[in-house]
N, CA and C atoms as an extended XYZ file, in Angstrom:
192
Properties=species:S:1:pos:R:3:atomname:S:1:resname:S:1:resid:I:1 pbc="F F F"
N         0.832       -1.174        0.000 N   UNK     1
C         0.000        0.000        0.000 CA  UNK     1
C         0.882        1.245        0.000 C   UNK     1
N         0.280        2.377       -0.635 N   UNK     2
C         1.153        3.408       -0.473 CA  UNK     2
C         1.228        4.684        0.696 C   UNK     2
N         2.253        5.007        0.956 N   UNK     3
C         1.820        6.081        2.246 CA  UNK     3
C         0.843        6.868        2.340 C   UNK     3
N         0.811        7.475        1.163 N   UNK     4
C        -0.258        8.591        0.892 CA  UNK     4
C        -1.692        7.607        1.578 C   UNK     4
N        -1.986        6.291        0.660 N   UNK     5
C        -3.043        5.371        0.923 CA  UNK     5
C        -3.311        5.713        2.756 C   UNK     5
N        -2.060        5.085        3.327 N   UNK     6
C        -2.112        4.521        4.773 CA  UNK     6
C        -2.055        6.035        5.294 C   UNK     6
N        -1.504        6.885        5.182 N   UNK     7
C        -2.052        8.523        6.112 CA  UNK     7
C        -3.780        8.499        5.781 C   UNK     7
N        -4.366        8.504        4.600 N   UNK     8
C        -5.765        8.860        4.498 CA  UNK     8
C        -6.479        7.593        5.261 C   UNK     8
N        -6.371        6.668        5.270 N   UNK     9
C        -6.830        5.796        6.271 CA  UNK     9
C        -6.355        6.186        7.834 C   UNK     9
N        -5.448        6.539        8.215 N   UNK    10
C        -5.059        6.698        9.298 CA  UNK    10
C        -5.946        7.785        9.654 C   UNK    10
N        -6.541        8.655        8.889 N   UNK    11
C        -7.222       10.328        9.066 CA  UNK    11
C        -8.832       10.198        9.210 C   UNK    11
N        -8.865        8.915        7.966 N   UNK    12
C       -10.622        8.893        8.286 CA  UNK    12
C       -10.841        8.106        9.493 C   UNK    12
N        -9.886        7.093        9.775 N   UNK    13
C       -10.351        6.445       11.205 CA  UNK    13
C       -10.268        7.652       12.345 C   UNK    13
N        -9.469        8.333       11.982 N   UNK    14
C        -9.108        9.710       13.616 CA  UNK    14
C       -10.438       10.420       13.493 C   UNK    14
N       -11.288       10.560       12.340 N   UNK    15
C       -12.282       11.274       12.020 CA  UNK    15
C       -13.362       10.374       12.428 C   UNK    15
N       -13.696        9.048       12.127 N   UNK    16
C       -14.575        8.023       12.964 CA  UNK    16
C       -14.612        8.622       14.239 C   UNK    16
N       -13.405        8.474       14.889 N   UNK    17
C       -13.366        8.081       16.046 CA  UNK    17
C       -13.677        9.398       16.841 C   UNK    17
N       -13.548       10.699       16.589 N   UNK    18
C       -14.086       11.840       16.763 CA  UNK    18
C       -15.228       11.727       16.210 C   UNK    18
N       -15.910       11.399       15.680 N   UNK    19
C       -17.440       11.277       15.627 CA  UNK    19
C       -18.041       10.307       16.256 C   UNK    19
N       -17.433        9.533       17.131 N   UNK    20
C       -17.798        8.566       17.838 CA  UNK    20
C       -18.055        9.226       19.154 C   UNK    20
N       -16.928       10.351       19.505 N   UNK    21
C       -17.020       10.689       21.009 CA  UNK    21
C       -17.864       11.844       20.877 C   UNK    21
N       -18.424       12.307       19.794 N   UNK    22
C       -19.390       13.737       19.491 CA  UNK    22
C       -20.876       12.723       19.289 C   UNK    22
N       -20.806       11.993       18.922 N   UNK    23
C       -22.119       11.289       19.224 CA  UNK    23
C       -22.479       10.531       20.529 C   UNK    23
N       -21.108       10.210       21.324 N   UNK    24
C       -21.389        9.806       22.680 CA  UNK    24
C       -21.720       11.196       23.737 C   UNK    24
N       -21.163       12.036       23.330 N   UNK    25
C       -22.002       13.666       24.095 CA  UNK    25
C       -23.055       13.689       24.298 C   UNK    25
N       -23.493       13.695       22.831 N   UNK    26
C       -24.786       13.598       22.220 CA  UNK    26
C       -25.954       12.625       22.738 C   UNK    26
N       -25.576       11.227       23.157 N   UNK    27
C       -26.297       10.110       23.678 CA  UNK    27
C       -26.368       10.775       25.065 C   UNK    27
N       -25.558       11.303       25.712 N   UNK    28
C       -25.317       11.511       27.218 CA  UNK    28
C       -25.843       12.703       27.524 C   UNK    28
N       -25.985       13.799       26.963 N   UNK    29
C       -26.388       15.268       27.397 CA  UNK    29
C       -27.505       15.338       26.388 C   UNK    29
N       -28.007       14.875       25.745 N   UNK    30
C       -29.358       15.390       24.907 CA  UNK    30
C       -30.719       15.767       25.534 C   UNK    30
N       -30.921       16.203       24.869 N   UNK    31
C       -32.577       17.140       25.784 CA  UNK    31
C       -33.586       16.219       25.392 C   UNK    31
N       -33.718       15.567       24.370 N   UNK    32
C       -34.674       14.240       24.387 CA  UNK    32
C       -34.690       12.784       24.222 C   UNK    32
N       -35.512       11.791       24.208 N   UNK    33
C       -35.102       10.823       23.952 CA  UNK    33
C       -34.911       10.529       22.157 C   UNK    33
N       -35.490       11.501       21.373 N   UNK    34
C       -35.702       11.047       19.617 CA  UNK    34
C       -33.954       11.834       19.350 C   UNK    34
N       -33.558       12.565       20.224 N   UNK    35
C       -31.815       13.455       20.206 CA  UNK    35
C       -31.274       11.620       20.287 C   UNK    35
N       -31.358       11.278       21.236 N   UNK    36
C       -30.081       10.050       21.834 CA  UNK    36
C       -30.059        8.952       20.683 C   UNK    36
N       -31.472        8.733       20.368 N   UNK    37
C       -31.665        7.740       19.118 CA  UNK    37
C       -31.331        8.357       17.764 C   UNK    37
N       -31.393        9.056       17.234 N   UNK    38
C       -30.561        9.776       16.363 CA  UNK    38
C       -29.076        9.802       16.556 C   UNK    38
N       -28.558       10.035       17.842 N   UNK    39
C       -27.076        9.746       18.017 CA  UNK    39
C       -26.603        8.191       17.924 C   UNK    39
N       -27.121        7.189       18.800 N   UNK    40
C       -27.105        6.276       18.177 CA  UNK    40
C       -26.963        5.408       17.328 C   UNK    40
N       -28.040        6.057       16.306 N   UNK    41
C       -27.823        5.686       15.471 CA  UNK    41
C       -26.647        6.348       14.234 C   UNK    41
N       -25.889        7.233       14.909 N   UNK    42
C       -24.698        7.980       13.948 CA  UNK    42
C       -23.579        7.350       14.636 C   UNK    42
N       -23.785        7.028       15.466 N   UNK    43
C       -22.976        5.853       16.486 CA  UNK    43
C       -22.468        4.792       15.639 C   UNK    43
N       -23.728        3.931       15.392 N   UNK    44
C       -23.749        2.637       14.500 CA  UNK    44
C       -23.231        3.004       13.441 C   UNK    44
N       -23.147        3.563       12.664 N   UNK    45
C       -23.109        3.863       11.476 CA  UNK    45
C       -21.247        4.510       10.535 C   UNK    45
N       -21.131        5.300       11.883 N   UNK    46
C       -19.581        5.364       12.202 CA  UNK    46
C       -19.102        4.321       12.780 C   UNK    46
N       -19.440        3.992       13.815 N   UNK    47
C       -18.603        2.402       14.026 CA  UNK    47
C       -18.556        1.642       12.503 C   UNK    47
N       -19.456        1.328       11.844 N   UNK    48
C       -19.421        0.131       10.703 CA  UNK    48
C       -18.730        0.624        9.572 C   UNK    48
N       -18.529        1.851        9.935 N   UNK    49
C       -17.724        2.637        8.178 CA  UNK    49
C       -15.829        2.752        9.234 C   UNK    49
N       -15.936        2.970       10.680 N   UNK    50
C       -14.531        2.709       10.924 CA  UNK    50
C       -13.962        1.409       10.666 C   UNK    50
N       -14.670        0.234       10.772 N   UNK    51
C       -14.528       -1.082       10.533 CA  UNK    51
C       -14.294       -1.709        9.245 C   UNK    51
N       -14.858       -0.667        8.556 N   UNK    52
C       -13.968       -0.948        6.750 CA  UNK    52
C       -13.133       -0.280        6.794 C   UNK    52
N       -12.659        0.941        7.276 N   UNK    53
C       -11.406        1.658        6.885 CA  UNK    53
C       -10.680        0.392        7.439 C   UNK    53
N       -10.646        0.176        8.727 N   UNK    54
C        -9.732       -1.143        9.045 CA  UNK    54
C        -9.734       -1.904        8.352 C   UNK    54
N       -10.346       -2.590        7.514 N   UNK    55
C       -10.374       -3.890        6.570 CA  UNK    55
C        -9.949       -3.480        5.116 C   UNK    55
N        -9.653       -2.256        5.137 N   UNK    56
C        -9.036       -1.504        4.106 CA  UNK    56
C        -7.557       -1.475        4.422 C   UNK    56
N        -7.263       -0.925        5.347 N   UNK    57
C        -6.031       -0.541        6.289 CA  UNK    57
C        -4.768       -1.630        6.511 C   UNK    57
N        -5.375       -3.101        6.457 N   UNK    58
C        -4.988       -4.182        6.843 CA  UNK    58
C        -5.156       -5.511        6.076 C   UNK    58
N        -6.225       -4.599        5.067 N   UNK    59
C        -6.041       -5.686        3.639 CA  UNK    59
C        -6.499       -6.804        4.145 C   UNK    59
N        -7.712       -7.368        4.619 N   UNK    60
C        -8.591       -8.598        4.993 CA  UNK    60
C        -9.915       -8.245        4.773 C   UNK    60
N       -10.501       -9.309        4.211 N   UNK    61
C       -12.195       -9.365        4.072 CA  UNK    61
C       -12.755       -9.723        5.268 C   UNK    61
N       -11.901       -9.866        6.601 N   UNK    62
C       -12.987      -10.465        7.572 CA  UNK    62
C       -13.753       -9.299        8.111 C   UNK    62
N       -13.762       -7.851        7.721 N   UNK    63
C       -14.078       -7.248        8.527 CA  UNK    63
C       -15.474       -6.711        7.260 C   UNK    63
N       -15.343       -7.233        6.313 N   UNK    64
C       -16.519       -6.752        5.418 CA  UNK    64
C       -17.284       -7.723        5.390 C   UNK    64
């Protein structure tokens, strides 16, 4: 793989993973319950797209 490749993987996972802890705010301080389920679900959704950058990252299908 090429560096350039492995920095932009390295950037969108840092970017997952900051949207992981801005949606865990979000689950924890929200003013309603339809706020937390909406986070949640941006939760799920970033978790499963960090989980291909990894299976990108590391060159295996087990994670797709």
């Amino acid at each position: 793989m090429s560096p350039l490749l492995d920095m932009a993987l390295l950037f969108a996972f840092g970017c997952f993973g900051l949207a992981q802890l801005c949606c865990l705010y979000r689950v924890v301080f929200a003013p309603g319950l339809s706020d937390r389920v909406l986070a949640l679900d941006c939760m799920y959704q970033s978790g499963m797209l960090a989980m291909l950058v990894l299976g990108i990252y590391y060159g295996s299908t087990n994670y797709f």
